[in-house]
mmCIF file of C-alpha atoms in Angstrom:
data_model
loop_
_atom_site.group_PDB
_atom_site.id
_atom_site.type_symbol
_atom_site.label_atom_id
_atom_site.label_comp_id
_atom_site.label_asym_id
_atom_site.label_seq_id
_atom_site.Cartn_x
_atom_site.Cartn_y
_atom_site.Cartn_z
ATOM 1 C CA UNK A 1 -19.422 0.825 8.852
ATOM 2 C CA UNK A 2 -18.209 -0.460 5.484
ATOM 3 C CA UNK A 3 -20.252 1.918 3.487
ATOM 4 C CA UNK A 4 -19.128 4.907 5.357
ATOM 5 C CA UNK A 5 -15.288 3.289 5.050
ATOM 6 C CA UNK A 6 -16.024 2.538 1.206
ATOM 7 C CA UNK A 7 -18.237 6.393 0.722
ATOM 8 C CA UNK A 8 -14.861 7.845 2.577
ATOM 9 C CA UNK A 9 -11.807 6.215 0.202
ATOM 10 C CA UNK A 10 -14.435 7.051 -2.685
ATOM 11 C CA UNK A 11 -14.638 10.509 -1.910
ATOM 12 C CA UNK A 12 -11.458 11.584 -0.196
ATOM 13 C CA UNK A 13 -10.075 9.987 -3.795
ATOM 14 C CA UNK A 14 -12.552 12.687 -6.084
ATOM 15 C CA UNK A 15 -11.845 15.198 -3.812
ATOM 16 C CA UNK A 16 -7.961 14.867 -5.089
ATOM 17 C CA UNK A 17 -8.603 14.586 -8.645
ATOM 18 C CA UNK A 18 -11.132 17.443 -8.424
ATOM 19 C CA UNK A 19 -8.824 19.795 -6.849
ATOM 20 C CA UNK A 20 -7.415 22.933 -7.508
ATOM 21 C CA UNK A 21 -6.153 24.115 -4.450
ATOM 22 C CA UNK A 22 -3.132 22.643 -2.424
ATOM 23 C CA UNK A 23 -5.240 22.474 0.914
ATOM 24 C CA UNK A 24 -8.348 20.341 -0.395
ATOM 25 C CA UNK A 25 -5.726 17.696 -2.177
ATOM 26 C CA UNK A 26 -4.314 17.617 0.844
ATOM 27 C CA UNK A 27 -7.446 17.107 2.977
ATOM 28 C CA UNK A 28 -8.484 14.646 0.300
ATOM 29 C CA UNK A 29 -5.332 12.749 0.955
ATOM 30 C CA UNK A 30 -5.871 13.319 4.890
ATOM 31 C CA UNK A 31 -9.382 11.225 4.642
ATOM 32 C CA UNK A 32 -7.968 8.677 2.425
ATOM 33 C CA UNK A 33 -5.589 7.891 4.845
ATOM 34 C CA UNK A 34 -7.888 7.499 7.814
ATOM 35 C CA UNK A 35 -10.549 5.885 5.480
ATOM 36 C CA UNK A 36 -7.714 2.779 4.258
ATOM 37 C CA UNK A 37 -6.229 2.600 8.056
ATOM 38 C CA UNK A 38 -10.017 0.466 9.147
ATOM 39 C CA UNK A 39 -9.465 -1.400 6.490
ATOM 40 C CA UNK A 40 -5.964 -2.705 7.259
ATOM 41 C CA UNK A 41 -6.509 -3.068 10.619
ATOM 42 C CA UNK A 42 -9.893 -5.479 9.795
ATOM 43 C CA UNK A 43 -7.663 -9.009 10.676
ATOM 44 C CA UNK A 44 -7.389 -9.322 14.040
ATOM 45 C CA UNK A 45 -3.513 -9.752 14.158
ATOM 46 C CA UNK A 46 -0.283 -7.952 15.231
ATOM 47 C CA UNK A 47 1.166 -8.183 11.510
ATOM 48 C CA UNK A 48 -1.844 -6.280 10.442
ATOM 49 C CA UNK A 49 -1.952 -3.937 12.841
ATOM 50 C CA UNK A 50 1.758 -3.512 12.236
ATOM 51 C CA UNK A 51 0.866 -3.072 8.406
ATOM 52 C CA UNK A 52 -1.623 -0.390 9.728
ATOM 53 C CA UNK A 53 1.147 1.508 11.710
ATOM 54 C CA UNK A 54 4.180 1.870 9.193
ATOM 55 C CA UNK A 55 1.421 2.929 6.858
ATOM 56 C CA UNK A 56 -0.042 5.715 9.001
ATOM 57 C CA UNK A 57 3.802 6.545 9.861
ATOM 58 C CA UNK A 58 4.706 6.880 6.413
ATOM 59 C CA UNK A 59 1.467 8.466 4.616
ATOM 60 C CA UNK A 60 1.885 10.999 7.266
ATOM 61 C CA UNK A 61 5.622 11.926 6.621
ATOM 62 C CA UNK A 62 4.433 12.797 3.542
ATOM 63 C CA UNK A 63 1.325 14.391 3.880
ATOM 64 C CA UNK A 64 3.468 16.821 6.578
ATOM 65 C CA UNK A 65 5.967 16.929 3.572
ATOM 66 C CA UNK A 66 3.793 17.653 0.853
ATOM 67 C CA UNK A 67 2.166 20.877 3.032
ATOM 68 C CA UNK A 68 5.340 22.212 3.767
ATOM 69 C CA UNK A 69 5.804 22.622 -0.153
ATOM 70 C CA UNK A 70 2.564 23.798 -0.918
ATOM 71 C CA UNK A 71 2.835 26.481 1.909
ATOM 72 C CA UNK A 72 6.518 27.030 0.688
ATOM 73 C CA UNK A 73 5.240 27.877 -2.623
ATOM 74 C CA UNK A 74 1.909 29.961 -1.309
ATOM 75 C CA UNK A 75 4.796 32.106 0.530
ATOM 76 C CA UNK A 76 7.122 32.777 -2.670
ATOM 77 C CA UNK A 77 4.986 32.890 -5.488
ATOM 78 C CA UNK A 78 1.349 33.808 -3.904
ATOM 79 C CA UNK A 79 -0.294 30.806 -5.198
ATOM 80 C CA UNK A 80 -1.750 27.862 -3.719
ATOM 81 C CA UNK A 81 -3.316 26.646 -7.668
ATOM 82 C CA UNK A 82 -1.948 22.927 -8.037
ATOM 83 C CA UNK A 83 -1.077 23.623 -11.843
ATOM 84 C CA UNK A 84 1.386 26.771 -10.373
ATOM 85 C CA UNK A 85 4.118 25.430 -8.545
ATOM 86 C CA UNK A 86 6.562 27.617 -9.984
ATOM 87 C CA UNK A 87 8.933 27.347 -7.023
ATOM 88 C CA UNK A 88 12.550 24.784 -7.633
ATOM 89 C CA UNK A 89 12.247 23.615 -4.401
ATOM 90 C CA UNK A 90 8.589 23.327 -3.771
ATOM 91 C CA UNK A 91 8.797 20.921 -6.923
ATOM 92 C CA UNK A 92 11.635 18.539 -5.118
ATOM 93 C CA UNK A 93 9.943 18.608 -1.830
ATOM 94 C CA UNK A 94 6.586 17.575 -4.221
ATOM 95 C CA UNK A 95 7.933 15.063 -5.418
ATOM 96 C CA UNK A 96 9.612 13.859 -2.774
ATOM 97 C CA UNK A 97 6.065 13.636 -0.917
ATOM 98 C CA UNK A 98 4.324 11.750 -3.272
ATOM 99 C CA UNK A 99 6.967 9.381 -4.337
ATOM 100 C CA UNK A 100 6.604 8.269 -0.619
ATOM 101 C CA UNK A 101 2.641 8.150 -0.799
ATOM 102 C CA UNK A 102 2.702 6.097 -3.929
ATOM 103 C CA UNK A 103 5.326 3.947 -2.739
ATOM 104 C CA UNK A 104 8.002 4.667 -5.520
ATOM 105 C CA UNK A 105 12.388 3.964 -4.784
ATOM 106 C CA UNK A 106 13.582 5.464 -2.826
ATOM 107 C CA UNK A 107 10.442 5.779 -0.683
ATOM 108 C CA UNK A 108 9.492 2.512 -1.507
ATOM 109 C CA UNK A 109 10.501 0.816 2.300
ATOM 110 C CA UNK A 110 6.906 0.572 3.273
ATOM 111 C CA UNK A 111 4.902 -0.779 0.703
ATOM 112 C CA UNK A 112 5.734 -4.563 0.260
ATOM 113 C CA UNK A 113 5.665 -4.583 4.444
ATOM 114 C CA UNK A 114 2.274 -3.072 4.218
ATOM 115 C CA UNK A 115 1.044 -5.556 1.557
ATOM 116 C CA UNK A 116 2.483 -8.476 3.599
ATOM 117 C CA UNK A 117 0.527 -7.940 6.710
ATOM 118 C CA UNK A 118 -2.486 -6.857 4.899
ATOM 119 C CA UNK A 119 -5.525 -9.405 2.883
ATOM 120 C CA UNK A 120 -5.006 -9.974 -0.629
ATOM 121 C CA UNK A 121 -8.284 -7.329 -1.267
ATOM 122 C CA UNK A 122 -6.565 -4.838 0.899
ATOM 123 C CA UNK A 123 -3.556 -5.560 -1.359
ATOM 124 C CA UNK A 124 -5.563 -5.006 -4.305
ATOM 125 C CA UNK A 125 -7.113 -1.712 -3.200
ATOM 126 C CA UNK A 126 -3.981 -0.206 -2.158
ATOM 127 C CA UNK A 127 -2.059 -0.990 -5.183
ATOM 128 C CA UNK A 128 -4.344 0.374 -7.589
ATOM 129 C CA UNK A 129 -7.223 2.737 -6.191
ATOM 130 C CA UNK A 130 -4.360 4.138 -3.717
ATOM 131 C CA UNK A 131 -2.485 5.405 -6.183
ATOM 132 C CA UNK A 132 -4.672 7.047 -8.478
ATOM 133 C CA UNK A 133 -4.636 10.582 -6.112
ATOM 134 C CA UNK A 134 -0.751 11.202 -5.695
ATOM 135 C CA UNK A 135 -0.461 10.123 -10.279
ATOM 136 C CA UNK A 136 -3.347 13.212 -10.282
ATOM 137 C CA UNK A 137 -1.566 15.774 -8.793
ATOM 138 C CA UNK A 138 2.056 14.523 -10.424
ATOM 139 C CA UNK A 139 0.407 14.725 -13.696
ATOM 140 C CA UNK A 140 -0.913 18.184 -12.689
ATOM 141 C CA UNK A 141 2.560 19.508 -11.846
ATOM 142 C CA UNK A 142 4.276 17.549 -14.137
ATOM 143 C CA UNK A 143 4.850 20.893 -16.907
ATOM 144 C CA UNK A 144 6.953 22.196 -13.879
ATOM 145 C CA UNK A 145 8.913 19.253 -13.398
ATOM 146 C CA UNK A 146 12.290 18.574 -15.021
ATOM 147 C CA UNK A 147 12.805 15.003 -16.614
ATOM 148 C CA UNK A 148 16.391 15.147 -15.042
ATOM 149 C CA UNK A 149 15.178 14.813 -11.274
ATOM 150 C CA UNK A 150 12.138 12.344 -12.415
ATOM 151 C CA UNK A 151 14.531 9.928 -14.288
ATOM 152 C CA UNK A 152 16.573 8.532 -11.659
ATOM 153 C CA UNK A 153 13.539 7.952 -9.513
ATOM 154 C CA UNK A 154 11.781 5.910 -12.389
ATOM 155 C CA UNK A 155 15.445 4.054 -12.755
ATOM 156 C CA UNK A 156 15.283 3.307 -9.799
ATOM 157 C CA UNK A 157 11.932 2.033 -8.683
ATOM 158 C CA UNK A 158 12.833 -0.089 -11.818
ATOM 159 C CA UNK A 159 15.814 -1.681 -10.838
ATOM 160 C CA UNK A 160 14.210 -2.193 -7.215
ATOM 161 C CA UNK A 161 11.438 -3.309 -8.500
ATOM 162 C CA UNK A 162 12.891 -6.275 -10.288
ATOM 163 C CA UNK A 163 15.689 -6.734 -7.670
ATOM 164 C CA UNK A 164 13.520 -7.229 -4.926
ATOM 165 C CA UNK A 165 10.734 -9.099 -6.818
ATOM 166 C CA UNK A 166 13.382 -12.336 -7.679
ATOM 167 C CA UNK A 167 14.159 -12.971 -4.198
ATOM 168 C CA UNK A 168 10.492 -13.234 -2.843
ATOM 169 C CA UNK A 169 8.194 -16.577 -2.122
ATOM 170 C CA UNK A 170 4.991 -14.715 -1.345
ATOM 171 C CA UNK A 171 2.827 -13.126 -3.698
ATOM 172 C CA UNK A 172 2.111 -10.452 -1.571
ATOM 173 C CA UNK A 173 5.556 -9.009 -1.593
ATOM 174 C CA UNK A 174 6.387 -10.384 -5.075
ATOM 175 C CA UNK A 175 3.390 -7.733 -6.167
ATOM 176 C CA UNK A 176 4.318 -4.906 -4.227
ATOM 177 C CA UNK A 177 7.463 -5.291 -6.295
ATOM 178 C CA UNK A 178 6.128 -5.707 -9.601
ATOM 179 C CA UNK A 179 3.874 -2.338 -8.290
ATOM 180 C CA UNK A 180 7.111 -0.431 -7.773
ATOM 181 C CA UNK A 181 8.675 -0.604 -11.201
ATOM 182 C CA UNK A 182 5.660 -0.284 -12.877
ATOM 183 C CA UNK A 183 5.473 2.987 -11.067
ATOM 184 C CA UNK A 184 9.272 3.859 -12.438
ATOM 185 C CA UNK A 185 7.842 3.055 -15.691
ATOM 186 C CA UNK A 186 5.521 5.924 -14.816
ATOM 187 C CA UNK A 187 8.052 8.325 -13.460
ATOM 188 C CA UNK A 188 10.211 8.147 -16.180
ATOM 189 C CA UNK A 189 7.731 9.626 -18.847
ATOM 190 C CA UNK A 190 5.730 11.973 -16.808
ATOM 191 C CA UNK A 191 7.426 14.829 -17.185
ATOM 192 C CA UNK A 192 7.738 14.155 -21.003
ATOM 193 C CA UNK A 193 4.466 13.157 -22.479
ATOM 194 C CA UNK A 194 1.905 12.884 -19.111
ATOM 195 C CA UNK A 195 -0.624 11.000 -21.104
ATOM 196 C CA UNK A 196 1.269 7.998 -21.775
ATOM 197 C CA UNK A 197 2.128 8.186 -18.221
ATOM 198 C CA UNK A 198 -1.211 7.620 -17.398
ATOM 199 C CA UNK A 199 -2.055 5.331 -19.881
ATOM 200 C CA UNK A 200 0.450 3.043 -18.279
ATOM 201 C CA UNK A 201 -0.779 3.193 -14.850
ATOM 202 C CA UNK A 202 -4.216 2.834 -15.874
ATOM 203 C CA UNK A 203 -3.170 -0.514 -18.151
ATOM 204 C CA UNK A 204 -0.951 -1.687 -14.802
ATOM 205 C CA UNK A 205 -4.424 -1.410 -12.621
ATOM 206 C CA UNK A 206 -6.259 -3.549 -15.460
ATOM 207 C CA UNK A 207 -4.328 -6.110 -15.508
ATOM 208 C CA UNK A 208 -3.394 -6.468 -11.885
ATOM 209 C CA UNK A 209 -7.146 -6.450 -10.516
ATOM 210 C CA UNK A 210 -7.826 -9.535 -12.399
ATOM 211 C CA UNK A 211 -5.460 -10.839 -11.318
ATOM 212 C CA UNK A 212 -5.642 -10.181 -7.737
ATOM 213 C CA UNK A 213 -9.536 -11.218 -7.719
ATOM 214 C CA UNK A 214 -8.241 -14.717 -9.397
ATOM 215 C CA UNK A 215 -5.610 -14.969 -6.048
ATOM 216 C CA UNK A 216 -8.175 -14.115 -3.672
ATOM 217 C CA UNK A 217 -10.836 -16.704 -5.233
ATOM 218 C CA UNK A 218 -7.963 -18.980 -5.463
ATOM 219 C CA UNK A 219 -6.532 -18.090 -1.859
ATOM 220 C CA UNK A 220 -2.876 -18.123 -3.287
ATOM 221 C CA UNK A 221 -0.524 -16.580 -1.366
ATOM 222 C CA UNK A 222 2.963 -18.113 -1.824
ATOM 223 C CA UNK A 223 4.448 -19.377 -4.930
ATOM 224 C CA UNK A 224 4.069 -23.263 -3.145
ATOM 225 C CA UNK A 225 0.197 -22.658 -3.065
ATOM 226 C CA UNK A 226 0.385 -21.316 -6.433
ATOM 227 C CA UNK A 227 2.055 -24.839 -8.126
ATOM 228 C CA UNK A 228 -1.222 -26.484 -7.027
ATOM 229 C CA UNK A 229 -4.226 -24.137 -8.444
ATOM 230 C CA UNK A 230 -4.478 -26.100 -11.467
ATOM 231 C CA UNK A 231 -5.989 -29.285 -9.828
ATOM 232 C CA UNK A 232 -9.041 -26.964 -8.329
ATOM 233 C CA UNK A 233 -9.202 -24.284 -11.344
ATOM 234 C CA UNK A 234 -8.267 -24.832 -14.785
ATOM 235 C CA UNK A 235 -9.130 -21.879 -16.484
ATOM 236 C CA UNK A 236 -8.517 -19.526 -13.921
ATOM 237 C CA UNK A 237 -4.738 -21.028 -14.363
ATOM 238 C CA UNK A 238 -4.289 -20.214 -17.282
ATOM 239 C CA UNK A 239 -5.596 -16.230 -17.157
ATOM 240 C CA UNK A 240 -3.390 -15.985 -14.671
ATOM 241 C CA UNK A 241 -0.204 -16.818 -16.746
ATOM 242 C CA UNK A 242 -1.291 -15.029 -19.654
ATOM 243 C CA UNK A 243 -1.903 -11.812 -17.155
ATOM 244 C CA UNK A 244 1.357 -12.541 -15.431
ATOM 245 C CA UNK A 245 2.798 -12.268 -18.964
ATOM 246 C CA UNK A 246 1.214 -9.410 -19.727
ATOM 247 C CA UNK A 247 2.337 -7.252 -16.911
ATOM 248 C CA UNK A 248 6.048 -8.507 -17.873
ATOM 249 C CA UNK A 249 4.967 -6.533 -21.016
ATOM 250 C CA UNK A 250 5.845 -9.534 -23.503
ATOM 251 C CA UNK A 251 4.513 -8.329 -26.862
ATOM 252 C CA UNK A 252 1.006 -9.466 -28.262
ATOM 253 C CA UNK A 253 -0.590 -8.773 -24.680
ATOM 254 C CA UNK A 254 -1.857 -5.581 -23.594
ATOM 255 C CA UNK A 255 0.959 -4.482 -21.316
ATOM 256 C CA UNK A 256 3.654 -4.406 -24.135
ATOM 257 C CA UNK A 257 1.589 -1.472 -25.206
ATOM 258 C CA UNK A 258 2.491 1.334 -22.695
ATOM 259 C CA UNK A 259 5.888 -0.050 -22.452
ATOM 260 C CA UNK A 260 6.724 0.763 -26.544
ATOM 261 C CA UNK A 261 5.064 4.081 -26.303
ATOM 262 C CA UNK A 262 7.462 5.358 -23.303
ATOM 263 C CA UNK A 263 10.541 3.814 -24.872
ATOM 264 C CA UNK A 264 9.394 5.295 -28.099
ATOM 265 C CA UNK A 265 8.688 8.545 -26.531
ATOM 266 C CA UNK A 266 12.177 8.528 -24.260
ATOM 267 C CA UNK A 267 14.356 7.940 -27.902
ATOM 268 C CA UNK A 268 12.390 10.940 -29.394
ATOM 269 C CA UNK A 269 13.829 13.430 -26.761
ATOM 270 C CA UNK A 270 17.117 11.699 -26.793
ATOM 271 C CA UNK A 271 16.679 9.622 -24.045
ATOM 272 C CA UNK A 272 18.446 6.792 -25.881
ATOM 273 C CA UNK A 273 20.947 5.894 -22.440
ATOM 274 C CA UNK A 274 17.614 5.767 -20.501
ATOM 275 C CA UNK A 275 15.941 4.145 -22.649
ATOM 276 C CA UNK A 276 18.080 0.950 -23.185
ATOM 277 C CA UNK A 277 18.674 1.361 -19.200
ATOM 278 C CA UNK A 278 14.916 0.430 -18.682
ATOM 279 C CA UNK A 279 14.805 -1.936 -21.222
ATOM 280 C CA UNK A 280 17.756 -4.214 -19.619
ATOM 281 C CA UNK A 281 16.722 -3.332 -15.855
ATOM 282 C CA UNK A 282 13.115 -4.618 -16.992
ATOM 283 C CA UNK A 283 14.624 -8.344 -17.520
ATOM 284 C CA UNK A 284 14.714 -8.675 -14.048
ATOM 285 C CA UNK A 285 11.238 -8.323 -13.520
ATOM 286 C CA UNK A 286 10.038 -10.649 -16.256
ATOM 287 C CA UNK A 287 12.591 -12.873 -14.370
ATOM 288 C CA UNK A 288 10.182 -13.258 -11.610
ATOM 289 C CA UNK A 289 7.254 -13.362 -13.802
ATOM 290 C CA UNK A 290 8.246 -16.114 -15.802
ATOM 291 C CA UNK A 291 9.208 -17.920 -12.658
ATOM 292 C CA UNK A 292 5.733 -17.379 -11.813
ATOM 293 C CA UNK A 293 4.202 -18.146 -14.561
ATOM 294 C CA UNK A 294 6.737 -21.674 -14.990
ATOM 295 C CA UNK A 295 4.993 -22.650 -11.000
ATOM 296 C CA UNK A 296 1.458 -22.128 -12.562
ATOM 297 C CA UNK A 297 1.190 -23.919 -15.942
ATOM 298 C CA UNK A 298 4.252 -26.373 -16.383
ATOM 299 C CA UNK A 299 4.409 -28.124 -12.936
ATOM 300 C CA UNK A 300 2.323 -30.974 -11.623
ATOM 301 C CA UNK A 301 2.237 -31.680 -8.203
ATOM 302 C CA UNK A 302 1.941 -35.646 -7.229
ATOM 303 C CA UNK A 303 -1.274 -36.625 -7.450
ATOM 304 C CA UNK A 304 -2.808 -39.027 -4.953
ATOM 305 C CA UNK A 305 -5.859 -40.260 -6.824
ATOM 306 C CA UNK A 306 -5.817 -42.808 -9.745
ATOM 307 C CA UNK A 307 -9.104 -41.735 -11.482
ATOM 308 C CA UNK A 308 -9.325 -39.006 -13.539
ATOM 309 C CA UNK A 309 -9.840 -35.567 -11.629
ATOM 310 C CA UNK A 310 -13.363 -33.917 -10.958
ATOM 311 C CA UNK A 311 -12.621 -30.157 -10.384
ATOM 312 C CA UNK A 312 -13.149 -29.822 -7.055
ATOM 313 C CA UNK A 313 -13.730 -26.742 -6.453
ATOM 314 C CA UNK A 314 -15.822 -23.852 -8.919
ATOM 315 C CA UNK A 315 -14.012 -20.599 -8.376
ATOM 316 C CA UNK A 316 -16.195 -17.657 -8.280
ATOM 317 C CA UNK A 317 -15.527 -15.451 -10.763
ATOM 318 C CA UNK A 318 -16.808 -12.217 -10.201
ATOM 319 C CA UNK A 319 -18.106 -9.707 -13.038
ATOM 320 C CA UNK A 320 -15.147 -7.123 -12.723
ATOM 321 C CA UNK A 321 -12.752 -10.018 -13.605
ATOM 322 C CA UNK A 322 -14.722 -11.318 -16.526
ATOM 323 C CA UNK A 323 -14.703 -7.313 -17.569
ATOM 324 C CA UNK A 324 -10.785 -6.710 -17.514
ATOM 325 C CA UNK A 325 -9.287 -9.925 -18.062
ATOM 326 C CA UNK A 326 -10.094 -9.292 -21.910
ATOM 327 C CA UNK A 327 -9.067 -5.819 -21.788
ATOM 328 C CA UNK A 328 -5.801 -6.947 -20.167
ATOM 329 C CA UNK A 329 -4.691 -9.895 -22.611
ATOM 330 C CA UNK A 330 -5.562 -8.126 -25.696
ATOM 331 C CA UNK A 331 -3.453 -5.680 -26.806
ATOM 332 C CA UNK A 332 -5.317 -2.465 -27.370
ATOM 333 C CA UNK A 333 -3.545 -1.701 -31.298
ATOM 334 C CA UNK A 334 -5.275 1.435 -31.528
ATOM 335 C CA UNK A 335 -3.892 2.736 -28.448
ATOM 336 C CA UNK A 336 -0.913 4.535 -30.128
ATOM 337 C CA UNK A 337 -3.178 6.327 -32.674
ATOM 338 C CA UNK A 338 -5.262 8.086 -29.882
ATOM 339 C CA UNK A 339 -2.347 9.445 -27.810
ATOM 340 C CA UNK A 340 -0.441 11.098 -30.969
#
């Protein structure tokens, strides 16, 4: 059953990025859905089963959305081709769609819910492999979109993003957050230079599936559980900061990198306004993350014993994290020269 589940998310995920027709993304989307719903639903609980429901309710909405445009399109223009959706309002009602299936503001309701009543590796999956079908076919339309309806959208996953991230206790939710704006970060740009749109998205996923692996061996899931890691797990402490930091985008780490180039990129087309916008709307995010990162390395909980501490407990890292945790502290300085 889990190979068919994996083999089905896998391939309904290809099928997207491999498509050129409206009606196979859409059937690639279909299967992804029903492939991820199994997976949700795995705890036996009513939150997850809750988690399962809002986001079946929701990926449908948009799936039913996202056909009407494509067949609104087909009708005016006579082409179902992704790359020719030539029609104003088949564009809006596009985006509208998969702003809701990546889980960007405004559409952003379900996605820390979702997270919440799901396991941290269901977390991980549908925060990064999730989204990689609805950034395909954005980037694929994105010659036809205008910058003026995509801005606001990336404003405002930003500013939600950090708003709703400072409030939160569990990791869960705090990431679903942190997810959202880095997905404004993405809308922003992709209608101006794609590639550094993906870049972005691409750096977000490496540096948030370490660090998801590290909760999961950890078994963090509030901030309180978090204060206490560094008793049990030394090392894996202190990758965690320095990836928390990095995905506030604070300079020699690897996410400072996509965040220069779509600043850069935004005060080029005289985007200046936006520009500045993001910057100052970003704080609130690396409010949160510093928080974080504060709970992880520079507080000691009272310890009971009066000899010195044997770790207790070897966490397992697993190959993928030893892979990207480089790849996501180091910032990649030739990145710039590639995309130009």
């Amino acid at each position: 059953a889990l190979f068919m589940i994996t083999l089905g998310i896998i391939i309904s995920t290809l099928t997207v990025t491999s498509a050129n027709h409206w009606l196979t993304a859409w059937l690639g989307l279909e299967l992804n859905m029903i492939s991820i719903l199994p997976v949700i639903t795995k705890q036996k609980h009513p939150r997850s089963t809750e988690a399962a429901t809002k986001y079946f309710l929701t990926q449908a909405m948009a799936s039913a959305l996202m056909l009407f445009s494509s067949t609104l399109n087909a009708w005016q223009t006579g082409s179902w081709d992704i790359t020719q959706l030539n029609n104003k309002l088949s564009c809006i009602l596009m985006i509208s769609a998969l702003t809701m299936k990546m889980g960007a503001a405004p559409a952003h309701f379900w996605l820390p819910e979702v997270l919440q009543g799901s396991t941290l590796t269901t977390t991980l999956l549908i925060t990064t492999w999730q989204k990689i079908a609805p950034i395909t076919l954005l980037y694929m339309i994105s010659n036809h979109i205008q910058s003026n309806i995509l801005l606001p959208i990336g404003l405002l996953s930003i500013l939600v993003g950090g708003w709703g991230g400072i409030n939160q206790t569990q990791l869960r939710k705090m990431m679903a957050y942190s997810s959202i704006a880095h997905l404004g970060w993405t809308m922003t740009v992709i209608s101006i230079a794609p590639n550094i749109a993906l870049t972005n998205i691409i750096i977000y996923m490496t540096v948030s599936t370490p660090f998801f692996l590290l909760l999961t061996s950890s078994s963090s899931k509030t901030l309180q559980t978090m204060t206490t890691t560094w008793t049990h797990a030394p090392t894996a402490t202190i990758i965690m900061m320095l990836l928390l930091l990095s995905m506030a985008g604070l300079p020699p780490l690897t996410g400072f990198t996509p965040k220069l180039l779509i600043l850069d990129k935004l005060v080029m087309h005289k985007l200046t306004p936006a520009a500045t916008t993001m910057a100052i709307i970003s704080l609130l995010s690396l409010t949160f993350y510093l928080r974080t990162t504060y709970l992880l390395a520079s507080t000691a909980s009272p310890t009971t014993t009066q000899s010195t501490t044997l770790w207790r407990l070897k966490p397992n890292y697993n190959q993928i994290t030893t892979i990207l945790t480089p790849i996501a502290l180091f910032n990649i300085t030739i990145l710039p020269a590639l995309l130009t």
